[in-house]
């Protein structure tokens, strides 16, 4: 049994106010619904709250900066984004409005101001910008840019001056200057960072200090560390490693990656082996030290880490369930999972703290 100390209790009290509630949102593509759950940190458990049908193949989601709205992209015709109000007291969702998207979008995100919605289309090879009104509703398509094949992820840096987007089929990461007043993207110089042929760059994250970008390849399951030049918006490769378990045989199919809020550990999911890989992050260099793999839900397409860095929740698109893991703060090791059935093909998770 883990020993509870006064120091650990004080840390817990500081990390999460006593009155806080934490809501978990899981998009279930094939049952066309979002599962709403409560994360009870005192019990280390997930509790069902609501199941909301959204009338389409729901996949990527993002939460507004003020935590009042959840945006969910529907990847079935007609392609659109649904804005859902979040009840802070209960966590429940209610539909606000819908707006058209240019295509089936594999990823959506917001700029730092919350006034613009970015989206990337895998099927269409394009990235787009939509405006967001003061009421939280998404407006019409504001800008559309054709990219190399299979655009997959799109995010702005912390300064809101640059946007990166991956092209899984084109094996590159594109860099864009972003005018937040006009909501317009323009090519950076250089416009592309090329990756290994047929590697399939998929998801990426910045570290909190904006010194490094971590990039996960889908097709070879490689994980890369790039130095990020925050003044120029450019990338320089510094390290490459793998998310595959030792002795792996089969076709790699990596999916998602996330850092703990303190930046000490990074995790990545690989669907063929149904594992979560853990890496320790060197605080000085940003480089990664592999810590091994943990078996998880079958086909772990998406996962999320809570704001305290104490819990990881993984979704299995082939198991129709999610698992909650406690994270060891000293080693980054994942504890024994607690499984919960949700809808069909769960694939994306958002975690929201409410005061």
Short mmCIF file of C-alpha atoms in Angstrom, two decimals:
data_model
loop_
_atom_site.label_atom_id
_atom_site.label_comp_id
_atom_site.label_asym_id
_atom_site.label_seq_id
_atom_site.Cartn_x
_atom_site.Cartn_y
_atom_site.Cartn_z
CA UNK A 1 0.00 0.00 0.00
CA UNK A 2 1.32 3.44 -0.94
CA UNK A 3 2.19 5.52 2.13
CA UNK A 4 0.30 8.82 2.43
CA UNK A 5 2.39 11.69 3.80
CA UNK A 6 1.51 15.20 4.96
CA UNK A 7 3.56 16.55 2.05
CA UNK A 8 1.55 14.54 -0.47
CA UNK A 9 -1.74 15.71 1.05
CA UNK A 10 -0.62 19.34 0.90
CA UNK A 11 0.43 18.84 -2.72
CA UNK A 12 -2.97 17.39 -3.55
CA UNK A 13 -4.79 20.26 -1.84
CA UNK A 14 -2.75 22.82 -3.76
CA UNK A 15 -3.20 21.01 -7.08
CA UNK A 16 -7.00 20.83 -6.95
CA UNK A 17 -9.23 23.17 -4.92
CA UNK A 18 -11.60 21.36 -2.58
CA UNK A 19 -14.66 22.63 -4.50
CA UNK A 20 -13.32 21.69 -7.94
CA UNK A 21 -15.09 19.27 -10.25
CA UNK A 22 -13.39 17.56 -13.17
CA UNK A 23 -15.38 16.48 -16.21
CA UNK A 24 -14.22 14.03 -18.87
CA UNK A 25 -15.62 14.04 -22.41
CA UNK A 26 -15.18 11.03 -24.72
CA UNK A 27 -16.22 11.12 -28.37
CA UNK A 28 -17.64 7.81 -29.63
CA UNK A 29 -17.53 7.85 -33.43
CA UNK A 30 -19.65 4.87 -34.39
CA UNK A 31 -22.42 5.38 -31.83
CA UNK A 32 -22.44 9.10 -32.69
CA UNK A 33 -22.40 10.22 -29.07
CA UNK A 34 -20.29 11.90 -26.42
CA UNK A 35 -19.87 10.26 -23.03
CA UNK A 36 -19.70 12.66 -20.09
CA UNK A 37 -17.93 11.37 -16.97
CA UNK A 38 -16.74 12.78 -13.67
CA UNK A 39 -13.15 12.18 -12.59
CA UNK A 40 -13.22 11.70 -8.82
CA UNK A 41 -9.59 12.16 -7.80
CA UNK A 42 -10.26 11.34 -4.14
CA UNK A 43 -11.43 7.87 -5.19
CA UNK A 44 -9.34 7.55 -8.35
CA UNK A 45 -12.47 6.68 -10.30
CA UNK A 46 -14.62 7.70 -13.25
CA UNK A 47 -18.38 8.12 -12.81
CA UNK A 48 -20.88 8.29 -15.73
CA UNK A 49 -22.85 11.54 -15.94
CA UNK A 50 -24.46 11.79 -19.41
CA UNK A 51 -24.53 10.26 -22.87
CA UNK A 52 -25.37 12.81 -25.57
CA UNK A 53 -26.22 11.82 -29.14
CA UNK A 54 -24.78 14.34 -31.61
CA UNK A 55 -26.17 12.90 -34.86
CA UNK A 56 -22.88 12.28 -36.66
CA UNK A 57 -19.52 10.51 -36.58
CA UNK A 58 -18.00 12.53 -33.76
CA UNK A 59 -14.22 12.49 -33.41
CA UNK A 60 -11.84 15.41 -32.61
CA UNK A 61 -12.86 17.86 -29.89
CA UNK A 62 -11.49 20.99 -28.23
CA UNK A 63 -12.61 23.06 -25.23
CA UNK A 64 -13.01 26.85 -25.31
CA UNK A 65 -10.53 28.94 -23.32
CA UNK A 66 -13.22 29.91 -20.79
CA UNK A 67 -14.30 26.23 -20.43
CA UNK A 68 -17.88 27.10 -21.34
CA UNK A 69 -18.04 25.40 -24.75
CA UNK A 70 -16.96 22.03 -26.13
CA UNK A 71 -16.42 21.93 -29.91
CA UNK A 72 -16.78 18.56 -31.64
CA UNK A 73 -16.13 17.83 -35.32
CA UNK A 74 -18.47 15.43 -37.10
CA UNK A 75 -16.73 13.39 -39.82
CA UNK A 76 -19.92 12.15 -41.54
CA UNK A 77 -21.92 14.10 -44.10
CA UNK A 78 -22.74 16.92 -43.77
CA UNK A 79 -19.30 17.76 -42.34
CA UNK A 80 -19.76 20.21 -39.49
CA UNK A 81 -18.64 21.33 -36.07
CA UNK A 82 -21.05 21.23 -33.14
CA UNK A 83 -20.74 23.75 -30.30
CA UNK A 84 -21.94 22.34 -26.99
CA UNK A 85 -22.39 24.37 -23.82
CA UNK A 86 -20.77 22.93 -20.69
CA UNK A 87 -22.73 23.14 -17.44
CA UNK A 88 -19.97 23.79 -14.95
CA UNK A 89 -21.94 22.42 -12.01
CA UNK A 90 -23.02 19.12 -13.57
CA UNK A 91 -20.64 18.71 -16.51
CA UNK A 92 -23.58 18.04 -18.80
CA UNK A 93 -23.61 19.19 -22.41
CA UNK A 94 -26.29 20.96 -24.43
CA UNK A 95 -26.19 21.74 -28.14
CA UNK A 96 -25.73 25.42 -28.95
CA UNK A 97 -25.15 25.60 -32.68
CA UNK A 98 -23.59 23.89 -35.68
CA UNK A 99 -21.49 25.26 -38.53
CA UNK A 100 -20.22 23.71 -41.76
CA UNK A 101 -16.66 22.45 -42.09
CA UNK A 102 -14.87 22.18 -45.42
CA UNK A 103 -14.28 18.44 -45.13
CA UNK A 104 -13.98 15.49 -42.77
CA UNK A 105 -11.60 16.88 -40.16
CA UNK A 106 -9.07 14.71 -38.32
CA UNK A 107 -8.13 17.49 -35.90
CA UNK A 108 -9.51 20.78 -34.64
CA UNK A 109 -8.00 23.35 -32.29
CA UNK A 110 -8.36 26.97 -31.19
CA UNK A 111 -5.92 29.83 -31.44
CA UNK A 112 -4.75 31.47 -28.20
CA UNK A 113 -7.45 34.16 -28.38
CA UNK A 114 -10.26 31.64 -28.78
CA UNK A 115 -11.58 33.63 -31.75
CA UNK A 116 -10.45 31.19 -34.45
CA UNK A 117 -10.96 27.48 -35.03
CA UNK A 118 -8.30 25.56 -36.97
CA UNK A 119 -9.07 22.25 -38.69
CA UNK A 120 -7.08 19.68 -40.69
CA UNK A 121 -8.61 17.28 -43.21
CA UNK A 122 -7.00 13.87 -43.76
CA UNK A 123 -9.28 12.90 -46.64
CA UNK A 124 -9.17 16.30 -48.33
CA UNK A 125 -5.55 17.34 -47.75
CA UNK A 126 -6.47 20.81 -46.52
CA UNK A 127 -6.36 23.08 -43.49
CA UNK A 128 -8.98 25.68 -42.66
CA UNK A 129 -9.80 28.58 -40.34
CA UNK A 130 -13.30 29.40 -39.06
CA UNK A 131 -14.21 32.40 -36.94
CA UNK A 132 -15.88 32.06 -33.52
CA UNK A 133 -18.42 34.60 -32.30
CA UNK A 134 -18.72 36.10 -28.82
CA UNK A 135 -21.60 33.69 -28.19
CA UNK A 136 -19.26 30.75 -28.79
CA UNK A 137 -20.86 29.75 -32.09
CA UNK A 138 -18.58 28.89 -35.00
CA UNK A 139 -18.92 31.01 -38.13
CA UNK A 140 -18.48 30.15 -41.82
CA UNK A 141 -15.22 28.97 -43.34
CA UNK A 142 -12.87 31.97 -43.25
CA UNK A 143 -9.80 30.51 -45.02
CA UNK A 144 -9.07 27.25 -46.83
CA UNK A 145 -5.59 26.11 -47.86
CA UNK A 146 -4.82 22.99 -49.89
CA UNK A 147 -1.87 21.03 -48.47
CA UNK A 148 0.08 17.93 -49.37
CA UNK A 149 -1.90 14.69 -48.77
CA UNK A 150 -3.50 13.65 -45.49
CA UNK A 151 -3.31 16.71 -43.27
CA UNK A 152 -3.66 15.37 -39.76
CA UNK A 153 -2.97 17.84 -36.93
CA UNK A 154 -2.92 21.62 -36.63
CA UNK A 155 -1.99 23.76 -33.60
CA UNK A 156 -0.76 27.29 -32.82
CA UNK A 157 2.30 27.94 -30.67
CA UNK A 158 1.97 29.77 -27.34
CA UNK A 159 2.77 33.15 -28.92
CA UNK A 160 -0.11 32.69 -31.40
CA UNK A 161 2.27 33.89 -34.13
CA UNK A 162 2.92 30.52 -35.76
CA UNK A 163 0.82 27.48 -36.66
CA UNK A 164 2.17 24.02 -37.47
CA UNK A 165 0.31 21.33 -39.43
CA UNK A 166 1.26 17.77 -40.32
CA UNK A 167 0.88 16.08 -43.70
CA UNK A 168 0.86 12.34 -43.06
CA UNK A 169 0.87 11.49 -46.76
CA UNK A 170 3.38 14.18 -47.70
CA UNK A 171 5.81 13.37 -44.88
CA UNK A 172 6.20 16.94 -43.69
CA UNK A 173 5.31 19.53 -41.07
CA UNK A 174 4.24 22.86 -42.54
CA UNK A 175 4.87 26.14 -40.73
CA UNK A 176 2.55 29.13 -41.10
CA UNK A 177 2.59 32.69 -39.88
CA UNK A 178 -0.72 33.57 -38.23
CA UNK A 179 -2.38 36.98 -38.24
CA UNK A 180 -4.68 36.71 -35.21
CA UNK A 181 -6.43 40.01 -36.02
CA UNK A 182 -7.48 38.87 -39.50
CA UNK A 183 -7.56 35.13 -38.83
CA UNK A 184 -5.29 34.40 -41.78
CA UNK A 185 -2.44 31.94 -42.33
CA UNK A 186 0.49 32.64 -44.67
CA UNK A 187 3.48 30.38 -45.47
CA UNK A 188 6.48 30.72 -43.19
CA UNK A 189 10.07 30.69 -44.47
CA UNK A 190 10.94 27.86 -44.83
CA UNK A 191 7.38 26.57 -45.30
CA UNK A 192 8.11 22.86 -44.72
CA UNK A 193 10.17 20.54 -42.54
CA UNK A 194 10.53 17.22 -44.33
CA UNK A 195 10.47 13.91 -42.45
CA UNK A 196 11.55 10.39 -43.44
CA UNK A 197 9.75 8.98 -46.48
CA UNK A 198 6.60 6.99 -45.60
CA UNK A 199 6.95 7.82 -41.90
CA UNK A 200 3.52 9.50 -41.70
CA UNK A 201 3.88 12.42 -39.26
CA UNK A 202 0.65 12.54 -37.27
CA UNK A 203 0.36 14.29 -33.87
CA UNK A 204 2.69 16.76 -32.16
CA UNK A 205 2.99 18.82 -28.97
CA UNK A 206 5.12 21.72 -27.75
CA UNK A 207 6.75 21.65 -24.34
CA UNK A 208 5.56 24.33 -21.91
CA UNK A 209 8.75 26.37 -22.29
CA UNK A 210 8.28 26.42 -26.08
CA UNK A 211 11.81 25.09 -26.61
CA UNK A 212 10.90 21.74 -28.19
CA UNK A 213 8.29 20.08 -30.38
CA UNK A 214 7.61 16.35 -30.04
CA UNK A 215 6.32 14.66 -33.20
CA UNK A 216 4.82 11.16 -33.49
CA UNK A 217 4.81 9.26 -36.79
CA UNK A 218 1.83 6.99 -37.49
CA UNK A 219 3.38 4.69 -40.10
CA UNK A 220 6.74 3.84 -38.49
CA UNK A 221 5.76 4.69 -34.86
CA UNK A 222 8.88 6.86 -34.48
CA UNK A 223 8.95 9.70 -31.98
CA UNK A 224 11.05 12.79 -32.73
CA UNK A 225 12.38 15.69 -30.68
CA UNK A 226 12.77 18.97 -32.57
CA UNK A 227 14.32 22.18 -31.30
CA UNK A 228 11.75 24.96 -31.76
CA UNK A 229 12.96 28.40 -32.82
CA UNK A 230 10.21 30.54 -31.29
CA UNK A 231 11.41 33.69 -33.08
CA UNK A 232 11.38 32.15 -36.56
CA UNK A 233 8.81 29.38 -36.23
CA UNK A 234 11.19 26.69 -37.46
CA UNK A 235 12.14 23.14 -36.45
CA UNK A 236 15.50 21.36 -36.14
CA UNK A 237 15.65 17.60 -35.51
CA UNK A 238 17.59 16.66 -32.36
CA UNK A 239 16.55 13.09 -31.49
CA UNK A 240 14.55 10.16 -32.82
CA UNK A 241 13.38 7.10 -30.91
CA UNK A 242 10.58 4.53 -31.19
CA UNK A 243 7.29 3.83 -29.44
CA UNK A 244 7.31 0.14 -30.46
CA UNK A 245 7.80 -2.57 -27.82
CA UNK A 246 10.90 -4.78 -28.05
CA UNK A 247 10.31 -7.71 -30.41
CA UNK A 248 7.40 -5.97 -32.15
CA UNK A 249 6.20 -7.62 -35.35
CA UNK A 250 3.46 -6.27 -37.55
CA UNK A 251 2.48 -2.97 -39.12
CA UNK A 252 3.08 0.07 -36.86
CA UNK A 253 0.03 2.22 -36.19
CA UNK A 254 0.92 4.97 -33.73
CA UNK A 255 -1.73 7.48 -32.74
CA UNK A 256 -1.43 10.05 -29.97
CA UNK A 257 1.06 11.71 -27.61
CA UNK A 258 0.87 13.96 -24.55
CA UNK A 259 3.20 15.49 -21.98
CA UNK A 260 2.42 15.66 -18.27
CA UNK A 261 1.72 19.27 -17.22
CA UNK A 262 5.09 19.51 -15.44
CA UNK A 263 6.84 18.32 -18.62
CA UNK A 264 8.69 15.51 -16.86
CA UNK A 265 7.08 12.61 -18.74
CA UNK A 266 5.76 12.03 -22.26
CA UNK A 267 3.42 9.21 -23.30
CA UNK A 268 2.52 7.89 -26.76
CA UNK A 269 -0.05 5.33 -27.93
CA UNK A 270 0.48 2.58 -30.52
CA UNK A 271 -2.58 0.73 -31.79
CA UNK A 272 -1.18 -2.49 -33.28
CA UNK A 273 0.45 -3.51 -29.99
CA UNK A 274 -2.25 -1.74 -27.92
CA UNK A 275 0.37 -0.14 -25.69
CA UNK A 276 1.20 3.18 -24.07
CA UNK A 277 4.90 4.08 -24.16
CA UNK A 278 6.40 6.25 -21.44
CA UNK A 279 9.44 8.52 -21.76
CA UNK A 280 11.29 10.58 -19.19
CA UNK A 281 12.07 14.09 -20.46
CA UNK A 282 15.50 15.57 -19.74
CA UNK A 283 14.77 18.98 -18.22
CA UNK A 284 17.92 20.55 -19.68
CA UNK A 285 17.93 19.13 -23.22
CA UNK A 286 14.32 18.05 -23.80
CA UNK A 287 15.53 14.66 -24.99
CA UNK A 288 13.67 11.46 -24.20
CA UNK A 289 14.67 8.41 -22.19
CA UNK A 290 12.42 5.37 -22.87
CA UNK A 291 10.70 3.91 -19.80
CA UNK A 292 8.94 0.97 -21.46
CA UNK A 293 5.39 0.11 -22.46
CA UNK A 294 2.13 -0.54 -20.63
CA UNK A 295 -0.65 -2.68 -22.19
CA UNK A 296 -3.88 -0.75 -22.59
CA UNK A 297 -7.27 -0.75 -24.30
CA UNK A 298 -7.34 -2.39 -27.74
CA UNK A 299 -6.55 0.17 -30.43
CA UNK A 300 -5.68 3.19 -28.22
CA UNK A 301 -6.40 5.98 -30.68
CA UNK A 302 -6.60 8.85 -28.19
CA UNK A 303 -5.79 9.58 -24.57
CA UNK A 304 -5.51 12.54 -22.22
CA UNK A 305 -3.70 13.52 -19.01
CA UNK A 306 -5.45 15.51 -16.30
CA UNK A 307 -4.26 18.95 -15.21
CA UNK A 308 -2.55 17.65 -12.06
CA UNK A 309 -0.53 15.06 -13.99
CA UNK A 310 -1.82 12.35 -11.65
CA UNK A 311 -4.14 10.53 -14.06
CA UNK A 312 -4.08 9.30 -17.66
CA UNK A 313 -7.24 8.17 -19.48
CA UNK A 314 -6.90 6.08 -22.66
CA UNK A 315 -9.63 5.24 -25.20
CA UNK A 316 -9.69 1.94 -27.10
CA UNK A 317 -11.37 2.36 -30.46
CA UNK A 318 -11.60 -1.43 -30.80
CA UNK A 319 -12.55 -2.21 -27.19
CA UNK A 320 -15.39 0.33 -26.88
CA UNK A 321 -13.97 1.26 -23.51
CA UNK A 322 -11.61 3.55 -21.68
CA UNK A 323 -9.07 2.95 -18.91
CA UNK A 324 -8.05 5.24 -16.07
CA UNK A 325 -4.45 5.01 -14.83
CA UNK A 326 -2.81 6.65 -11.84
CA UNK A 327 0.60 8.11 -12.79
CA UNK A 328 3.47 7.59 -10.36
CA UNK A 329 4.82 11.11 -9.83
CA UNK A 330 8.37 9.86 -9.22
CA UNK A 331 8.79 7.37 -12.06
CA UNK A 332 5.98 8.11 -14.51
CA UNK A 333 4.86 4.47 -14.28
CA UNK A 334 1.18 3.79 -14.92
CA UNK A 335 -0.80 1.98 -12.23
CA UNK A 336 -3.38 -0.76 -12.54
CA UNK A 337 -6.08 0.34 -15.02
CA UNK A 338 -9.72 0.83 -14.17
CA UNK A 339 -11.84 -0.02 -17.22
CA UNK A 340 -15.16 1.58 -18.10
CA UNK A 341 -17.38 0.77 -21.09
CA UNK A 342 -18.45 3.79 -23.15
CA UNK A 343 -19.84 4.06 -26.70
CA UNK A 344 -18.70 2.50 -29.96
CA UNK A 345 -15.26 3.50 -31.29
CA UNK A 346 -14.15 5.94 -28.56
CA UNK A 347 -11.31 7.97 -30.01
CA UNK A 348 -10.87 11.41 -28.42
CA UNK A 349 -10.80 12.59 -24.79
CA UNK A 350 -10.97 16.07 -23.25
CA UNK A 351 -10.62 16.74 -19.50
CA UNK A 352 -12.01 19.95 -17.99
CA UNK A 353 -11.50 21.30 -14.45
CA UNK A 354 -14.24 23.52 -13.08
CA UNK A 355 -13.95 25.69 -9.93
#
